[in-house]
Amino acid sequence: MRVILGSDHGGIHLKQELKFLLEEMGISYADEGCNCTDSVDYPDYAAPVAQKVAAGEYDLGILVCGTGIGMSIAANKVKGIRCAVVSDEFSARMSREHNNANILALGERVVGPDLAKSIVRTWLTTEFAGDRHARRVDKIAQLEG
Ligand code: RB5
């Protein structure tokens, strides 16, 4: 599995924690930035992550900003992206099983590092359930035109 990470300045510390988790899980990842604490614009980091996941260069993406909201809104503008902003483990599991989310957005100012790690572990180890959910996800794709 290949995972790509991105954050703005509001998500840089949590992103670092998630890198430790991915290393622990033996999952290879790339980091699209940002790599500094200067104020940056989250769409600049959501876009390359979303484009690379949509192009199949990476299987899944994880975006972190202050709330996860800006990142998710930006990522969902890219065709083929289903980005879910999540702050609990149940939603993390559902976003994979039912919605086949291919990007997870987290808010560093919303979830603590331990909860975020549990969310990511759950999200990365849950498979899409297919069946009736595939029909619904196909209908989402039809909305993209
Ligand atoms: C940056 O201050 C903040 O707006 C950003 O990290 C994110 O929360 C936006 O949704």
PDB file of C-alpha atoms and ligand atoms in Angstrom:
ATOM      1  CA  MET A   1       0.000   0.000   0.000  1.00  0.00           C
ATOM      2  CA  ARG A   2       1.299   3.461  -0.917  1.00  0.00           C
ATOM      3  CA  VAL A   3       0.046   6.409   1.127  1.00  0.00           C
ATOM      4  CA  ILE A   4       0.574  10.104   0.487  1.00  0.00           C
ATOM      5  CA  LEU A   5       0.380  12.699   3.243  1.00  0.00           C
ATOM      6  CA  GLY A   6      -0.134  16.447   3.185  1.00  0.00           C
ATOM      7  CA  SER A   7      -0.788  19.184   5.698  1.00  0.00           C
ATOM      8  CA  ASP A   8      -0.816  22.903   6.150  1.00  0.00           C
ATOM      9  CA  HIS A   9       0.879  24.647   9.086  1.00  0.00           C
ATOM     10  CA  GLY A  10      -2.135  23.781  11.280  1.00  0.00           C
ATOM     11  CA  GLY A  11      -1.590  20.063  10.765  1.00  0.00           C
ATOM     12  CA  ILE A  12       2.155  19.663  10.710  1.00  0.00           C
ATOM     13  CA  HIS A  13       2.579  18.223  14.203  1.00  0.00           C
ATOM     14  CA  LEU A  14      -0.136  15.617  13.812  1.00  0.00           C
ATOM     15  CA  LYS A  15       1.218  14.690  10.387  1.00  0.00           C
ATOM     16  CA  GLN A  16       4.569  13.966  12.035  1.00  0.00           C
ATOM     17  CA  GLU A  17       2.858  11.689  14.578  1.00  0.00           C
ATOM     18  CA  LEU A  18       1.118   9.875  11.743  1.00  0.00           C
ATOM     19  CA  LYS A  19       4.440   9.273  10.004  1.00  0.00           C
ATOM     20  CA  PHE A  20       5.630   7.442  13.127  1.00  0.00           C
ATOM     21  CA  LEU A  21       2.460   5.330  13.031  1.00  0.00           C
ATOM     22  CA  LEU A  22       2.903   4.470   9.342  1.00  0.00           C
ATOM     23  CA  GLU A  23       6.500   3.472   9.995  1.00  0.00           C
ATOM     24  CA  GLU A  24       5.315   1.273  12.880  1.00  0.00           C
ATOM     25  CA  MET A  25       2.732  -0.302  10.557  1.00  0.00           C
ATOM     26  CA  GLY A  26       5.330  -0.874   7.836  1.00  0.00           C
ATOM     27  CA  ILE A  27       3.433   1.283   5.346  1.00  0.00           C
ATOM     28  CA  SER A  28       5.451   3.339   2.867  1.00  0.00           C
ATOM     29  CA  TYR A  29       4.458   6.955   2.461  1.00  0.00           C
ATOM     30  CA  ALA A  30       5.352  10.186   0.730  1.00  0.00           C
ATOM     31  CA  ASP A  31       4.945  13.656   2.219  1.00  0.00           C
ATOM     32  CA  GLU A  32       3.793  16.454  -0.091  1.00  0.00           C
ATOM     33  CA  GLY A  33       4.462  19.110   2.586  1.00  0.00           C
ATOM     34  CA  CYS A  34       4.178  21.560   4.044  1.00  0.00           C
ATOM     35  CA  ASN A  35       7.382  21.240   5.996  1.00  0.00           C
ATOM     36  CA  CYS A  36       7.420  24.487   7.929  1.00  0.00           C
ATOM     37  CA  THR A  37       5.308  26.243  10.529  1.00  0.00           C
ATOM     38  CA  ASP A  38       4.857  29.387   8.401  1.00  0.00           C
ATOM     39  CA  SER A  39       1.264  30.138   7.472  1.00  0.00           C
ATOM     40  CA  VAL A  40       0.416  28.474   4.151  1.00  0.00           C
ATOM     41  CA  ASP A  41      -2.764  27.864   2.136  1.00  0.00           C
ATOM     42  CA  TYR A  42      -4.249  24.372   2.574  1.00  0.00           C
ATOM     43  CA  PRO A  43      -5.536  24.023  -1.036  1.00  0.00           C
ATOM     44  CA  ASP A  44      -1.902  24.163  -2.203  1.00  0.00           C
ATOM     45  CA  TYR A  45      -1.264  20.920  -0.319  1.00  0.00           C
ATOM     46  CA  ALA A  46      -4.644  19.249  -0.770  1.00  0.00           C
ATOM     47  CA  ALA A  47      -4.389  19.566  -4.568  1.00  0.00           C
ATOM     48  CA  PRO A  48      -1.223  17.526  -5.252  1.00  0.00           C
ATOM     49  CA  VAL A  49      -2.251  14.830  -2.770  1.00  0.00           C
ATOM     50  CA  ALA A  50      -5.706  14.540  -4.333  1.00  0.00           C
ATOM     51  CA  GLN A  51      -4.335  14.597  -7.884  1.00  0.00           C
ATOM     52  CA  LYS A  52      -1.807  11.853  -7.147  1.00  0.00           C
ATOM     53  CA  VAL A  53      -4.413   9.627  -5.498  1.00  0.00           C
ATOM     54  CA  ALA A  54      -6.863  10.249  -8.359  1.00  0.00           C
ATOM     55  CA  ALA A  55      -4.117   9.373 -10.872  1.00  0.00           C
ATOM     56  CA  GLY A  56      -3.416   6.090  -9.064  1.00  0.00           C
ATOM     57  CA  GLU A  57       0.125   7.066  -8.054  1.00  0.00           C
ATOM     58  CA  TYR A  58      -0.869   6.374  -4.439  1.00  0.00           C
ATOM     59  CA  ASP A  59      -3.594   4.115  -3.053  1.00  0.00           C
ATOM     60  CA  LEU A  60      -4.750   6.394  -0.258  1.00  0.00           C
ATOM     61  CA  GLY A  61      -4.114   9.910   1.020  1.00  0.00           C
ATOM     62  CA  ILE A  62      -4.198  11.564   4.427  1.00  0.00           C
ATOM     63  CA  LEU A  63      -4.569  15.326   4.794  1.00  0.00           C
ATOM     64  CA  VAL A  64      -4.261  17.280   8.023  1.00  0.00           C
ATOM     65  CA  CYS A  65      -5.127  20.917   8.703  1.00  0.00           C
ATOM     66  CA  GLY A  66      -6.515  22.683  11.763  1.00  0.00           C
ATOM     67  CA  THR A  67      -9.985  21.180  11.403  1.00  0.00           C
ATOM     68  CA  GLY A  68      -9.694  18.834   8.403  1.00  0.00           C
ATOM     69  CA  ILE A  69     -12.536  20.779   6.816  1.00  0.00           C
ATOM     70  CA  GLY A  70     -10.625  22.984   4.389  1.00  0.00           C
ATOM     71  CA  MET A  71      -8.506  20.077   3.240  1.00  0.00           C
ATOM     72  CA  SER A  72     -11.570  17.901   2.638  1.00  0.00           C
ATOM     73  CA  ILE A  73     -13.436  20.589   0.718  1.00  0.00           C
ATOM     74  CA  ALA A  74     -10.410  21.212  -1.507  1.00  0.00           C
ATOM     75  CA  ALA A  75      -9.603  17.525  -2.079  1.00  0.00           C
ATOM     76  CA  ASN A  76     -13.202  16.729  -3.026  1.00  0.00           C
ATOM     77  CA  LYS A  77     -12.959  19.175  -5.951  1.00  0.00           C
ATOM     78  CA  VAL A  78     -10.646  16.707  -7.696  1.00  0.00           C
ATOM     79  CA  LYS A  79     -12.437  14.168  -9.888  1.00  0.00           C
ATOM     80  CA  GLY A  80     -12.311  10.670  -8.418  1.00  0.00           C
ATOM     81  CA  ILE A  81     -11.642  11.812  -4.872  1.00  0.00           C
ATOM     82  CA  ARG A  82     -13.831  10.807  -1.974  1.00  0.00           C
ATOM     83  CA  CYS A  83     -12.353  12.613   0.997  1.00  0.00           C
ATOM     84  CA  ALA A  84     -13.944  12.139   4.426  1.00  0.00           C
ATOM     85  CA  VAL A  85     -13.219  14.411   7.354  1.00  0.00           C
ATOM     86  CA  VAL A  86     -13.376  12.190  10.398  1.00  0.00           C
ATOM     87  CA  SER A  87     -12.925  12.606  14.148  1.00  0.00           C
ATOM     88  CA  ASP A  88     -14.031   9.194  15.486  1.00  0.00           C
ATOM     89  CA  GLU A  89     -13.172   5.580  14.773  1.00  0.00           C
ATOM     90  CA  PHE A  90     -16.689   4.509  13.778  1.00  0.00           C
ATOM     91  CA  SER A  91     -16.863   7.131  11.027  1.00  0.00           C
ATOM     92  CA  ALA A  92     -13.352   6.169   9.927  1.00  0.00           C
ATOM     93  CA  ARG A  93     -14.477   2.555   9.440  1.00  0.00           C
ATOM     94  CA  MET A  94     -17.720   3.559   7.738  1.00  0.00           C
ATOM     95  CA  SER A  95     -15.950   5.958   5.378  1.00  0.00           C
ATOM     96  CA  ARG A  96     -13.973   2.995   4.018  1.00  0.00           C
ATOM     97  CA  GLU A  97     -16.626   0.245   4.224  1.00  0.00           C
ATOM     98  CA  HIS A  98     -19.545   2.243   2.846  1.00  0.00           C
ATOM     99  CA  ASN A  99     -18.089   5.236   0.993  1.00  0.00           C
ATOM    100  CA  ASN A 100     -14.768   3.840  -0.258  1.00  0.00           C
ATOM    101  CA  ALA A 101     -13.108   7.070   0.874  1.00  0.00           C
ATOM    102  CA  ASN A 102      -9.691   7.376  -0.725  1.00  0.00           C
ATOM    103  CA  ILE A 103      -8.537  10.362   1.325  1.00  0.00           C
ATOM    104  CA  LEU A 104      -8.898  10.883   5.070  1.00  0.00           C
ATOM    105  CA  ALA A 105      -8.882  14.430   6.445  1.00  0.00           C
ATOM    106  CA  LEU A 106      -8.075  15.093  10.083  1.00  0.00           C
ATOM    107  CA  GLY A 107      -8.061  18.218  12.223  1.00  0.00           C
ATOM    108  CA  GLU A 108      -5.049  18.661  14.483  1.00  0.00           C
ATOM    109  CA  ARG A 109      -7.040  21.171  16.533  1.00  0.00           C
ATOM    110  CA  VAL A 110      -9.950  18.719  16.829  1.00  0.00           C
ATOM    111  CA  VAL A 111      -8.511  15.303  17.635  1.00  0.00           C
ATOM    112  CA  GLY A 112      -5.612  14.458  19.924  1.00  0.00           C
ATOM    113  CA  PRO A 113      -2.682  12.455  18.595  1.00  0.00           C
ATOM    114  CA  ASP A 114      -3.695   9.133  20.170  1.00  0.00           C
ATOM    115  CA  LEU A 115      -7.250   9.281  18.837  1.00  0.00           C
ATOM    116  CA  ALA A 116      -5.934  10.384  15.434  1.00  0.00           C
ATOM    117  CA  LYS A 117      -3.615   7.377  15.338  1.00  0.00           C
ATOM    118  CA  SER A 118      -6.493   5.006  16.181  1.00  0.00           C
ATOM    119  CA  ILE A 119      -8.573   6.623  13.457  1.00  0.00           C
ATOM    120  CA  VAL A 120      -5.790   6.230  10.899  1.00  0.00           C
ATOM    121  CA  ARG A 121      -5.075   2.636  11.915  1.00  0.00           C
ATOM    122  CA  THR A 122      -8.762   1.769  11.537  1.00  0.00           C
ATOM    123  CA  TRP A 123      -9.087   3.650   8.267  1.00  0.00           C
ATOM    124  CA  LEU A 124      -6.055   2.011   6.674  1.00  0.00           C
ATOM    125  CA  THR A 125      -7.065  -1.511   7.694  1.00  0.00           C
ATOM    126  CA  THR A 126     -10.725  -1.368   6.667  1.00  0.00           C
ATOM    127  CA  GLU A 127     -11.768  -2.540   3.189  1.00  0.00           C
ATOM    128  CA  PHE A 128     -14.611  -1.237   1.019  1.00  0.00           C
ATOM    129  CA  ALA A 129     -17.625  -3.536   1.428  1.00  0.00           C
ATOM    130  CA  GLY A 130     -18.763  -3.167  -2.216  1.00  0.00           C
ATOM    131  CA  ASP A 131     -22.170  -4.606  -3.150  1.00  0.00           C
ATOM    132  CA  ARG A 132     -24.969  -2.032  -2.625  1.00  0.00           C
ATOM    133  CA  HIS A 133     -22.377   0.508  -1.517  1.00  0.00           C
ATOM    134  CA  ALA A 134     -20.616   0.245  -4.881  1.00  0.00           C
ATOM    135  CA  ARG A 135     -23.852   1.266  -6.613  1.00  0.00           C
ATOM    136  CA  ARG A 136     -24.080   4.341  -4.386  1.00  0.00           C
ATOM    137  CA  VAL A 137     -20.436   5.297  -4.880  1.00  0.00           C
ATOM    138  CA  ASP A 138     -20.953   4.935  -8.657  1.00  0.00           C
ATOM    139  CA  LYS A 139     -23.830   7.397  -8.365  1.00  0.00           C
ATOM    140  CA  ILE A 140     -21.494   9.856  -6.648  1.00  0.00           C
ATOM    141  CA  ALA A 141     -19.067   9.491  -9.570  1.00  0.00           C
ATOM    142  CA  GLN A 142     -21.909  10.255 -11.986  1.00  0.00           C
ATOM    143  CA  LEU A 143     -22.352  13.614 -10.265  1.00  0.00           C
ATOM    144  CA  GLU A 144     -18.818  14.530 -11.335  1.00  0.00           C
ATOM    145  CA  GLY A 145     -19.973  14.718 -14.962  1.00  0.00           C
TER     146      GLY A 145
HETATM  147  C1  RB5 B   1      -5.494  27.596   9.238  1.00  0.00           C
HETATM  148  O1  RB5 B   1      -5.552  28.590  10.204  1.00  0.00           O
HETATM  149  C2  RB5 B   1      -6.814  26.832   9.212  1.00  0.00           C
HETATM  150  O2  RB5 B   1      -7.803  27.628   8.678  1.00  0.00           O
HETATM  151  C3  RB5 B   1      -6.666  25.544   8.434  1.00  0.00           C
HETATM  152  O3  RB5 B   1      -5.671  24.760   9.020  1.00  0.00           O
HETATM  153  C4  RB5 B   1      -7.894  24.650   8.373  1.00  0.00           C
HETATM  154  O4  RB5 B   1      -8.429  24.451   9.654  1.00  0.00           O
HETATM  155  C5  RB5 B   1      -8.913  25.028   7.393  1.00  0.00           C
HETATM  156  O5  RB5 B   1      -9.925  24.347   7.228  1.00  0.00           O
END
